[in-house]
Coordinates of C-alpha atoms in Angstrom, one line a residue:
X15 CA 25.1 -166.1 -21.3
X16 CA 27.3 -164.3 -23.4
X17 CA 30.8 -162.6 -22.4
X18 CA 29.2 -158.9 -21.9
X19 CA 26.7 -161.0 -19.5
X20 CA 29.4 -162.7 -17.6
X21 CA 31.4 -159.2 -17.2
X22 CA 28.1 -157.6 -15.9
X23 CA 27.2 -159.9 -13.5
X24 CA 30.6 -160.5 -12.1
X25 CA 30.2 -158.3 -9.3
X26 CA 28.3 -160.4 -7.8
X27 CA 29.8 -163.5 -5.5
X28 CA 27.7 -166.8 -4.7
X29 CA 28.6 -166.3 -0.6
X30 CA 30.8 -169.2 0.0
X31 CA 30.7 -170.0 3.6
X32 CA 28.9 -170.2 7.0
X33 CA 31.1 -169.0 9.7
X34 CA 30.0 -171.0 13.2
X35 CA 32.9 -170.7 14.5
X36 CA 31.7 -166.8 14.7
X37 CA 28.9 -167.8 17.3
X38 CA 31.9 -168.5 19.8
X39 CA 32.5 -165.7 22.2
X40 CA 35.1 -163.0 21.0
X41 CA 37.7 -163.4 23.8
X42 CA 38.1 -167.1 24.0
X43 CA 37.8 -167.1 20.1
X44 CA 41.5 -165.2 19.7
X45 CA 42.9 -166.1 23.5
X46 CA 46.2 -168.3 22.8
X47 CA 46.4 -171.7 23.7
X48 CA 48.7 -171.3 26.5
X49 CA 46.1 -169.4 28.1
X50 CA 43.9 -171.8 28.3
X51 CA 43.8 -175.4 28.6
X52 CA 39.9 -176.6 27.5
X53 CA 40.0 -177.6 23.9
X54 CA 37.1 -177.7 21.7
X55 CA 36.2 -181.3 20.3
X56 CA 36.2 -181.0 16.7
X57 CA 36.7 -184.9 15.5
X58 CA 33.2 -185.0 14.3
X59 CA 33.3 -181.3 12.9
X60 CA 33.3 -181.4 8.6
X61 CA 35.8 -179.5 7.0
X62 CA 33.6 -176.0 6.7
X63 CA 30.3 -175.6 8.3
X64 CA 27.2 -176.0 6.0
X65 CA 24.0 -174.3 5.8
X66 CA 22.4 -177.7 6.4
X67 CA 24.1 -180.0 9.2
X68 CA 23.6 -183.6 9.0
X69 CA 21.6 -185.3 11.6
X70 CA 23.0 -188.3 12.9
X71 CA 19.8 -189.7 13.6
X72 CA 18.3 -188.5 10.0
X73 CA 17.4 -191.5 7.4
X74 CA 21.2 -190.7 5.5
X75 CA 22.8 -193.2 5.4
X76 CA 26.6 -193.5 5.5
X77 CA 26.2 -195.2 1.6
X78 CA 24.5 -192.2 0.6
X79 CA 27.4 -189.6 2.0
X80 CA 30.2 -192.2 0.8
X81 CA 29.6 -192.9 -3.3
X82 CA 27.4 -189.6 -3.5
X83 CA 28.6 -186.8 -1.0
X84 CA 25.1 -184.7 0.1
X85 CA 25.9 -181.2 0.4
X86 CA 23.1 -179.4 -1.6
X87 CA 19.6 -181.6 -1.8
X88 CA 19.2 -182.6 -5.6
X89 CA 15.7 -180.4 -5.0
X90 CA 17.5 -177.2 -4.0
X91 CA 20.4 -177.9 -6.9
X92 CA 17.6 -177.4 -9.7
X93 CA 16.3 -174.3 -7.9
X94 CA 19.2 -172.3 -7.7
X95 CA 19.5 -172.9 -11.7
X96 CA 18.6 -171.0 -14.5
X97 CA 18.7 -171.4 -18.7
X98 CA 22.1 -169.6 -18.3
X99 CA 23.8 -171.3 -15.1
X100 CA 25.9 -173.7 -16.1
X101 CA 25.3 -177.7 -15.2
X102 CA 28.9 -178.3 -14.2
X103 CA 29.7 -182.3 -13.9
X104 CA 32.0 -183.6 -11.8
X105 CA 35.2 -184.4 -12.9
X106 CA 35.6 -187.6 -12.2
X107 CA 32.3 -187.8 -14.9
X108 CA 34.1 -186.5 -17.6
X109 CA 37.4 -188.0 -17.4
X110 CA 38.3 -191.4 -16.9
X111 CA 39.4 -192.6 -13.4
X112 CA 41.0 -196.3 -14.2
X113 CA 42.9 -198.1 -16.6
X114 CA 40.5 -200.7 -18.5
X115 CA 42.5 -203.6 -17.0
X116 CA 41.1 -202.2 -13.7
X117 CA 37.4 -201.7 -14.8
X118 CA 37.9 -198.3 -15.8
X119 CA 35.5 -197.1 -18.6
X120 CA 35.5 -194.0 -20.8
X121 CA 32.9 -191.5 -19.3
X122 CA 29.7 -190.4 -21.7
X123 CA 30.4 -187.7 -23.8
X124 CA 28.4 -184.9 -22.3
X125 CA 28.9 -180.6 -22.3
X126 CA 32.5 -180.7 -20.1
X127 CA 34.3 -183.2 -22.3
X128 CA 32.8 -182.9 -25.8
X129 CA 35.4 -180.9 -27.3
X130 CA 38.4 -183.3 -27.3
X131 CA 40.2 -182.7 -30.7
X132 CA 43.7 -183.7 -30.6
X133 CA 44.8 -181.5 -33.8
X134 CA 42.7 -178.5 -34.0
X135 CA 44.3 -176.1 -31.6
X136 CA 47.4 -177.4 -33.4
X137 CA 46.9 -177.4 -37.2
X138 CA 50.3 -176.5 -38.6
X139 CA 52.3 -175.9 -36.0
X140 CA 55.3 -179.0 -36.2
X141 CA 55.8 -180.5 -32.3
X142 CA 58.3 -182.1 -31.2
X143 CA 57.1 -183.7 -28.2
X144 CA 53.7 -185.0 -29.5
X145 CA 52.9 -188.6 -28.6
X146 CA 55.1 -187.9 -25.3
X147 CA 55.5 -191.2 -22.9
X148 CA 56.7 -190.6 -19.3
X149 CA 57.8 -194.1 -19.8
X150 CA 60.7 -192.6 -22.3
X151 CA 62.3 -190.9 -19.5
X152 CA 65.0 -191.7 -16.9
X153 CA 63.5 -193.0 -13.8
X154 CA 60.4 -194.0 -15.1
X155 CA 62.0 -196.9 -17.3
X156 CA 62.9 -194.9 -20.0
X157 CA 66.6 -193.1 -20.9
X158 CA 65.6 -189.8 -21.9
X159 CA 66.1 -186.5 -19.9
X160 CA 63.7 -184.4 -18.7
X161 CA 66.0 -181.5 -18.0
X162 CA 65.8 -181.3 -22.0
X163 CA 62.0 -179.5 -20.9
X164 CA 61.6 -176.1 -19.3
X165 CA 62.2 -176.0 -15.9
X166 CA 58.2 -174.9 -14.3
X167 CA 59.3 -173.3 -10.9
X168 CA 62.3 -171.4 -12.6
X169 CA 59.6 -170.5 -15.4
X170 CA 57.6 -168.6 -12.9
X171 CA 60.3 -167.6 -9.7
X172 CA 60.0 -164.3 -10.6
X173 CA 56.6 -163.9 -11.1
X174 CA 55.7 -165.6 -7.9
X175 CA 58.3 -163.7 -5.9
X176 CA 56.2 -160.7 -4.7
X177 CA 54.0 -163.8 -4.0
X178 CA 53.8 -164.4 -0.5
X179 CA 53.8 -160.4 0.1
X180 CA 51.3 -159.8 -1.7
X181 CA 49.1 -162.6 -0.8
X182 CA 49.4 -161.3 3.1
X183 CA 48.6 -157.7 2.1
X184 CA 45.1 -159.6 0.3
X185 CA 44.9 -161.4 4.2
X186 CA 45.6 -158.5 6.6
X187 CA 43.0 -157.8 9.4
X188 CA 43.1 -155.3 12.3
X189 CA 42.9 -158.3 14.9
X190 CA 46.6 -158.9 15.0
X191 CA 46.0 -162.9 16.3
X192 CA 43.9 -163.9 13.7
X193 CA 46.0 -162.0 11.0
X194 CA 49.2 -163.8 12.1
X195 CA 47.2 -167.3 12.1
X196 CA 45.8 -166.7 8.5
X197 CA 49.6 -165.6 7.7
X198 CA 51.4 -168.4 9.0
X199 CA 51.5 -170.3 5.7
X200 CA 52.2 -167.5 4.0
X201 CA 55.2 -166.6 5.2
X202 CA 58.2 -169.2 6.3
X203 CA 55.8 -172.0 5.6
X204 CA 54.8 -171.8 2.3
X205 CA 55.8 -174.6 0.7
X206 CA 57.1 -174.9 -3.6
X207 CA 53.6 -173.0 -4.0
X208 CA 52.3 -176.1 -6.5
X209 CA 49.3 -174.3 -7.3
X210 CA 50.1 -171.0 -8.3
X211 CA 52.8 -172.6 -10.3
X212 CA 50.0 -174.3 -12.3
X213 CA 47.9 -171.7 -12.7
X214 CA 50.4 -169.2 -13.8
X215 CA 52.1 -171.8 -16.7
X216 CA 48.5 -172.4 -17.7
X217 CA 47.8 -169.4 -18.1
X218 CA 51.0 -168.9 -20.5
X219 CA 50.0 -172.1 -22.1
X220 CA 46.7 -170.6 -23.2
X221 CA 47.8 -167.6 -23.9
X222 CA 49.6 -169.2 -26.9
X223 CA 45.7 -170.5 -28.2
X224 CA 43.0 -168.9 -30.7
X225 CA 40.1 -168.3 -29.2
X226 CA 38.1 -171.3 -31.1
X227 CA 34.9 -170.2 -33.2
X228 CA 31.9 -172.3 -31.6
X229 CA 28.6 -171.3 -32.8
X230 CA 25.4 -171.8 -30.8
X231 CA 23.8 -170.4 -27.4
X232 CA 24.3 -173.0 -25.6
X233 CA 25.4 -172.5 -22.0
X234 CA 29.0 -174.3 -22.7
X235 CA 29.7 -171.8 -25.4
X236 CA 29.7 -168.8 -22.7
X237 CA 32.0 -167.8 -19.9
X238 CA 34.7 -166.5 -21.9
X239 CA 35.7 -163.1 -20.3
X240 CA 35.3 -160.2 -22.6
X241 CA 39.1 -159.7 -23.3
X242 CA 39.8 -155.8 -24.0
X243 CA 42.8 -155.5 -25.9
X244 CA 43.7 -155.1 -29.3
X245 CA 42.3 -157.6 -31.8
X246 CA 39.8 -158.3 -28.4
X247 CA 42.6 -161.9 -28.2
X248 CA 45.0 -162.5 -26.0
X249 CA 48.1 -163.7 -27.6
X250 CA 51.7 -164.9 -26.0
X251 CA 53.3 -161.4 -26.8
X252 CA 50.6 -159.3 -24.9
X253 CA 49.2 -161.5 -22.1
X254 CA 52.3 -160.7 -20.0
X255 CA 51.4 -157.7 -18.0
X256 CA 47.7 -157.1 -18.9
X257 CA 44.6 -157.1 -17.2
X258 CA 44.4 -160.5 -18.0
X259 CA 47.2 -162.4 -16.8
X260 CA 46.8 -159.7 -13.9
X261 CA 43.1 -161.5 -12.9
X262 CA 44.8 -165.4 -13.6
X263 CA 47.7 -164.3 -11.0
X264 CA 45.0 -163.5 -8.4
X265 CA 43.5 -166.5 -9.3
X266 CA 46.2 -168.1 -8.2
X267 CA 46.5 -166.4 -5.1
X268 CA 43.1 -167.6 -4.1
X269 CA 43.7 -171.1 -5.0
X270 CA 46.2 -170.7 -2.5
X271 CA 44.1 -169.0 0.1
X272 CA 41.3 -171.9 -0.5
X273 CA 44.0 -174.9 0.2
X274 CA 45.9 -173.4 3.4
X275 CA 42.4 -172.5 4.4
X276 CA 41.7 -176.5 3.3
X277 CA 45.0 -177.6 5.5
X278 CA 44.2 -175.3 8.5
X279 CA 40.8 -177.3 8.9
X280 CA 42.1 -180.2 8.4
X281 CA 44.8 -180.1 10.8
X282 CA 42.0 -179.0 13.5
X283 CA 39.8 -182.0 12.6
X284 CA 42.6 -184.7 12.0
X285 CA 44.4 -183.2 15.4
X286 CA 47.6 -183.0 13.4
X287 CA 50.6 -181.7 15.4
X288 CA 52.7 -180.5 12.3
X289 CA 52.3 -179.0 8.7
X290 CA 55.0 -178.6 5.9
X291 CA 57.7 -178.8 8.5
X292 CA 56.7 -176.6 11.5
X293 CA 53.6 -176.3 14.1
X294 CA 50.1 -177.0 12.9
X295 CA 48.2 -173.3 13.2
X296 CA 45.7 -174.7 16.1
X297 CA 49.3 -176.0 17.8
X298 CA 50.6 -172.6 17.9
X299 CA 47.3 -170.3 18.6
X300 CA 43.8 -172.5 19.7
X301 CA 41.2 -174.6 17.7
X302 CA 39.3 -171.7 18.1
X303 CA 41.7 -169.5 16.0
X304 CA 42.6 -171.9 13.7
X305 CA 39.0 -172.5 12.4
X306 CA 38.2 -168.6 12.1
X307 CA 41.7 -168.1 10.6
X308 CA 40.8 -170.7 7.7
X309 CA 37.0 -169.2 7.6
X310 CA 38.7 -165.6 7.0
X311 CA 40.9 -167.0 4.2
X312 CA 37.6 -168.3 2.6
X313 CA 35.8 -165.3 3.2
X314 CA 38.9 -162.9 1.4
X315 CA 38.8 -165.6 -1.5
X316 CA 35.2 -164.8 -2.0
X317 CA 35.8 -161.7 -2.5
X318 CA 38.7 -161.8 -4.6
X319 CA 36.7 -164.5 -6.7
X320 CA 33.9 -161.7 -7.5
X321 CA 36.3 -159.1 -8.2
X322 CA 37.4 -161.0 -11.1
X323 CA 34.3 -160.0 -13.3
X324 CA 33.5 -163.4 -14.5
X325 CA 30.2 -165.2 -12.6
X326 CA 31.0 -168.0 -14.6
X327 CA 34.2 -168.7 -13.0
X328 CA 32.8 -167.9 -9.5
X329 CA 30.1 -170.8 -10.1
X330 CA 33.6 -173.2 -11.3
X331 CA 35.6 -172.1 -8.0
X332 CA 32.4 -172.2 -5.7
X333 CA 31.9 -175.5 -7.1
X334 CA 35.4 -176.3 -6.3
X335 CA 35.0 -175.5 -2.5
X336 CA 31.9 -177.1 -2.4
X337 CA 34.0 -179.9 -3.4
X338 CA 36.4 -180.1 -0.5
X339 CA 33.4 -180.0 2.2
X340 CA 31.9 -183.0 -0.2
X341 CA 35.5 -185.2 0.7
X342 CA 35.3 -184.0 4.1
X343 CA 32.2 -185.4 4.1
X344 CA 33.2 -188.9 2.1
X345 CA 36.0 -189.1 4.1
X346 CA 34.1 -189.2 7.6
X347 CA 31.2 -191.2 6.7
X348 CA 31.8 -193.6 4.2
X349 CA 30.3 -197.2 4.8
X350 CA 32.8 -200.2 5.0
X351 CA 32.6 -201.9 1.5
X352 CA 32.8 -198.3 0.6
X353 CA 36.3 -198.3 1.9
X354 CA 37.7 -200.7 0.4
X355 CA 36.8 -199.7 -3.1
X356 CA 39.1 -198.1 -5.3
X357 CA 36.9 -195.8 -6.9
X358 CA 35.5 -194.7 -3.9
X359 CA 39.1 -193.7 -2.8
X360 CA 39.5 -191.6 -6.0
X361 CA 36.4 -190.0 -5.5
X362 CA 37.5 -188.9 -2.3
X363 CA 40.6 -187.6 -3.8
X364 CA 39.3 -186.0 -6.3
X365 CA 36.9 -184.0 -4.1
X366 CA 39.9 -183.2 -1.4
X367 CA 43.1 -182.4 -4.1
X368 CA 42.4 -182.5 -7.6
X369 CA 39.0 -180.8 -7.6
X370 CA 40.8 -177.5 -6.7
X371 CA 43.4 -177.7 -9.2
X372 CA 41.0 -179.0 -12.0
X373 CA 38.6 -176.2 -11.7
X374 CA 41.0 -173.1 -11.5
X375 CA 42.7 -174.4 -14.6
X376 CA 39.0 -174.5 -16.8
X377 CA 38.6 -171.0 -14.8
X378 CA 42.3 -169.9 -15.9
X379 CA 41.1 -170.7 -19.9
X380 CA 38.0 -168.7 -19.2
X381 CA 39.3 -165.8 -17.8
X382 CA 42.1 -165.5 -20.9
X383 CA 39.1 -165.6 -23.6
X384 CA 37.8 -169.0 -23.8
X385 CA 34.5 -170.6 -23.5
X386 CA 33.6 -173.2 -20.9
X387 CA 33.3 -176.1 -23.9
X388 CA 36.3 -175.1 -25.8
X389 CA 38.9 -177.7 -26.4
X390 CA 41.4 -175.5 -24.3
X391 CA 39.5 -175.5 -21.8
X392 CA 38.4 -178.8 -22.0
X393 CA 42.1 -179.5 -21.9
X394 CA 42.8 -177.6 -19.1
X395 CA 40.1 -179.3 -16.7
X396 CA 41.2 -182.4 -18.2
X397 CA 44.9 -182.2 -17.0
X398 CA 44.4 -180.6 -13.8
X399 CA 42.2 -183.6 -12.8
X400 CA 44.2 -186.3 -13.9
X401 CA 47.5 -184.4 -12.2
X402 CA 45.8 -183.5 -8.8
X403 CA 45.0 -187.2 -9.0
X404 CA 48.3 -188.3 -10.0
X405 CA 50.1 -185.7 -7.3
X406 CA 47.3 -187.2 -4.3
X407 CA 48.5 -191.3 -5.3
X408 CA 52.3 -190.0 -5.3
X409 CA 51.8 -188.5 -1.5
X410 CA 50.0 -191.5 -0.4
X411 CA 52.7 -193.7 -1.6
X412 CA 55.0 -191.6 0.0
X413 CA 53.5 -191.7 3.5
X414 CA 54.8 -195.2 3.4
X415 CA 58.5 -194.8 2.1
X416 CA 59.2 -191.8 3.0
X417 CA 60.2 -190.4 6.8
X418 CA 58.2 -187.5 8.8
X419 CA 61.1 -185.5 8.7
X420 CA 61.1 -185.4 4.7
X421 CA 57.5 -184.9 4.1
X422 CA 56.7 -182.3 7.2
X423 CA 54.5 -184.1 8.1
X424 CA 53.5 -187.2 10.0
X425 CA 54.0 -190.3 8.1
X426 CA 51.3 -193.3 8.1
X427 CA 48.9 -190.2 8.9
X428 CA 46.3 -191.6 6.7
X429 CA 46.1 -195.0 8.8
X430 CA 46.2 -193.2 11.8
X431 CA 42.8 -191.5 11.0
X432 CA 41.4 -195.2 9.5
X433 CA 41.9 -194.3 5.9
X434 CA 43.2 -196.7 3.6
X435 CA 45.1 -194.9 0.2
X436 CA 46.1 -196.7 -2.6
X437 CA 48.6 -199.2 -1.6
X438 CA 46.9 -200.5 1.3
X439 CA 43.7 -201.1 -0.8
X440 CA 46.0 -203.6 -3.7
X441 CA 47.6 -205.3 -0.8
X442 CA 44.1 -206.1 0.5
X443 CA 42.9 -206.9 -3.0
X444 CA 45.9 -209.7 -2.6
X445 CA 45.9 -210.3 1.0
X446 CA 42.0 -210.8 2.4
X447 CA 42.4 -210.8 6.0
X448 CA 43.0 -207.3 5.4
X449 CA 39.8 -206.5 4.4
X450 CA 38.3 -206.7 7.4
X451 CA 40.7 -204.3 9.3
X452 CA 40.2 -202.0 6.5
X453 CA 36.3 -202.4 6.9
X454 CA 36.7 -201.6 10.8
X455 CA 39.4 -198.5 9.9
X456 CA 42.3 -200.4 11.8
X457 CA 40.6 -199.7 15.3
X458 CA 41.6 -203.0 17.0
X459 CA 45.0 -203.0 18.5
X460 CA 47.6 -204.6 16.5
X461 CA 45.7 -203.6 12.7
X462 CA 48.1 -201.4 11.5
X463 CA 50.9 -203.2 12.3
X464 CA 49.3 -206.2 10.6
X465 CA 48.6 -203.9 7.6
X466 CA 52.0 -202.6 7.0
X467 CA 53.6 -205.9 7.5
X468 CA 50.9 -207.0 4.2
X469 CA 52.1 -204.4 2.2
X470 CA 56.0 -204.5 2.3
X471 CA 55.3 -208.5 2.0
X472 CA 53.7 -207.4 -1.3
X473 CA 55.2 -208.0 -4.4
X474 CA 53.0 -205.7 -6.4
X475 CA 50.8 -203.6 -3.9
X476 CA 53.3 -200.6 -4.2
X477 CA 54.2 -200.9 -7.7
X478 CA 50.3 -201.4 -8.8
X479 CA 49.7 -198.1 -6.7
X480 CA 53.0 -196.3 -8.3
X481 CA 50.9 -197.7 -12.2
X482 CA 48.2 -196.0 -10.6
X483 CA 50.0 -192.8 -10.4
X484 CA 52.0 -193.1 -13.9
X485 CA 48.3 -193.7 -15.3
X486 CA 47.2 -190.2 -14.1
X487 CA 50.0 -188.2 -14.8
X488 CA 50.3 -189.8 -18.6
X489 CA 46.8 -188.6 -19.0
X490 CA 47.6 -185.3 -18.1
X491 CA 50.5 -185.2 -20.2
X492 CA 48.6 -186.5 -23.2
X493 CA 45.8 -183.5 -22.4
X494 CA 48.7 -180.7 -22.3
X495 CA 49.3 -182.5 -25.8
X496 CA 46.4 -181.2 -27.1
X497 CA 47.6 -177.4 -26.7
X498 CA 50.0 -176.0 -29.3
X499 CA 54.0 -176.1 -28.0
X500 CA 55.3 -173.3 -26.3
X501 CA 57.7 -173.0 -23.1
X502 CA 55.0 -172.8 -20.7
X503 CA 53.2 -176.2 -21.6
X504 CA 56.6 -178.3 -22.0
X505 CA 57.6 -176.8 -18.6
X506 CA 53.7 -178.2 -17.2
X507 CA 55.1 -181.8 -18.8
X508 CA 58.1 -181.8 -17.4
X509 CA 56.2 -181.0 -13.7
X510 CA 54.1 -183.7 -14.3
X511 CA 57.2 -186.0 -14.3
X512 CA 58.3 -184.1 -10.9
X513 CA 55.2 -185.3 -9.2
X514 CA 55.3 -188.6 -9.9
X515 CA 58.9 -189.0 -9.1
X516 CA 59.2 -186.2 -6.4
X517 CA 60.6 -187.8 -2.6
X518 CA 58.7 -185.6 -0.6

């Protein structure tokens, strides 16, 4: 599949969800809550419907949803491919997960993380910040300052101003309830925008690369967008403005639209009260409204993903969906041992945060000229997973030091719902009578207590889970490394630093 393929065939969108919640009748569906006071019961509900639901009494077992999430049958997977689809691998498959002291191992070298080179995108251009250590800087043991590097959100205010206006323009419906519902994060709840901020400063930092000459027909050589400007390249002195960095700053909106849609279902499922500071949307409308509002923000993303005239990034960002109904998934049915297991908790991360912001960076190099197996691209996957990891350990730790009022959200949230994160896991690696209540998901009275009294006993639980966290985010930094210097990449390094040392 070549780029005039890719451009032709753009058109046309893989159809991303099945709406259930569309079976409900009309008036209850958009009748506030006050109005009525039966709720639907949605603990057992996954995160979007499928076109397959599982059957509690079917042979699955929880082992098979935990370490390998079903969504698609491996049967139906090889049907719906073709000598030009791409074989996508999950992230976590391509780019290492632990530190070698832990067990971590380097994955095989396969199509997704073959083209590593640490110099080529590079060759004579001096930089000043290659062989960058987070451990050099203040706060993470070292004395340097990282207000020396670009600042990222001031990088991109301006462009990401019109941001939230435009985004609810991209939402509006003519049923006023469920347009205010799919606004609501839009508009005084809308967070530092993380994601956009990503995508936008990756797609300066690629702007600044050659398009690399890689000979073959192999599938990993395509999904480059045919780029029509002068010289058919997009450089740092024309992206700004184009057509190009138009179709990355929608790509950025629906990123956003995908995790508010994400955090709307969640909040219905996990029977959260509050979000980023304020009422969760199912608080302040119904269950009913909350899980159409998120199914019509995945519906408009769909769209918006097709309209961007590459099918190869519609296959990356449908894969990156399919993803969060995969933790969903993990996260309801994974077996006992399976929860105690480190690996098995990054997994789970990995499908629920970093999956999203892995995949729209690859999809951010393809869309500014670059093939699927290029080293920028390569690069680009590779940081976005190992920072969505690092930015996923960071909020776990913090729902243990920080307070509810800080993170806008409730704190200990995680053990409320029987999940263990990262620091619970070390403590029970050094305590063992915490296994068990880790096994059972703190369900007997007195467990959590027990659990939290382990862990600030600990003498290394939280600082093993903080290593954890500094491992990721040094991975992504030395991935960013790999692209040529300019303002946009420093100012992704120095956010890198921000999430591992953020407060909230």
């Amino acid at each position: 599949m070549n780029s005039d393929t890719t451009s032709k065939r753009g058109n046309y969108a893989v159809p991303l969800m099945i709406v259930a919640a569309f079976a409900l009748p009309v008036a209850d569906a958009f009748a506030p809550s006050q109005a009525t006071s039966r709720l639907v019961q949605t603990s057992s509900i996954n995160l979007l419907q499928m076109t397959a639901t599982l059957n509690e009494g079917s042979a699955t077992t929880a082992k098979d949803l935990g370490a390998q999430p079903v969504v698609v049958s491996a049967e139906a997977e090889a049907l719906s491919h073709s000598e030009t689809t791409m074989k996508l691998v999950p992230s976590f498959d391509l780019f290492q997960m632990l530190a070698e002291e832990e067990g971590g191992i380097t994955p095989h070298t396969v199509a997704g993380n073959a083209m590593r080179d640490d110099t080529i995108l590079k060759v004579g251009i001096p930089d000043g910040l290659d062989g960058m250590q987070l451990t050099d800087y203040k706060g993470l043991g070292g004395k340097k300052k990282i207000e020396t590097l670009p600042d990222p959100f001031s990088m991109v205010e301006k462009e990401l101003q019109p941001f939230s206006d435009s985004i609810k323009e991209l939402v509006s419906t003519d049923q006023p309830i469920l347009s205010m519902a799919a606004k609501h994060f839009f508009e005084k709840r809308h967070g530092k925008r993380f994601r956009p901020t990503i995508v936008q400063l990756i797609a300066k930092a690629v702007a600044a690369c050659d398009p690399e000459e890689i000979e073959g027909d192999r599938w990993e050589n395509s999904g480059a967008s045919k780029i029509g400007m002068e010289g058919g390249k997009v450089t740092a002195g024309n992206h700004q403005g184009s057509e190009v960095w138009r179709k990355q700053a929608q790509l950025g909106q629906i990123v956003e639209m995908i995790h508010v849609a994400s955090l709307i279902h969640d909040d219905v499922l996990d029977e959260a009260d509050t979000r980023r500071g304020g009422e969760a949307v199912h608080k302040l409308y119904s269950n009913k409204v909350a899980v159409l509002a998120g199914d019509y923000l995945l519906a408009r993303a769909s769209v918006l993903l097709a309209r961007l005239e590459n099918t190869a990034v519609v296959q990356i960002m449908a894969t990156a969906l399919e993803s969060l109904v995969a933790g969903e998934i993990m996260q309801l049915k994974s077996s006992p041992d399976e929860l105690l297991q480190m690996e098995s908790y990054l997994r789970k991360s990995y499908y629920k945060t970093a999956s999203l912001i892995c995949y729209a960076c690859r999809s951010v190099a393809l869309l500014g000229g670059h093939a699927y197996g290029s080293n920028v691209a390569t690069a680009c996957e590779e940081f976005g997973f190992h920072m969505g990891l690092a930015f996923q350990i960071q909020d776990d730790i913090l729902d243990f030091t920080a307070a509810a009022s800080i993170l806008g959200k409730p704190a200990l949230a995680d053990m409320s719902l029987g999940l263990s994160t990262a620091p619970i896991l070390y403590a029970a690696q050094e305590f063992p009578h915490l296994r068990p209540l880790v096994k059972r998901r703190f369900k007997e009275k007195g467990d959590k207590q027990t659990a939290l009294e382990a862990l600030y006993k600990s003498d290394t639980a939280m600082d093993k889970a903080k290593d954890l966290a500094q491992f990721h985010a040094q991975k992504a930094v030395d991935a960013l490394l790999r692209l040529p210097p300019s303002d946009a990449r420093d100012a992704l390094l120095r956010l890198t630093y921000v999430v591992i040392t953020r407060k909230k």
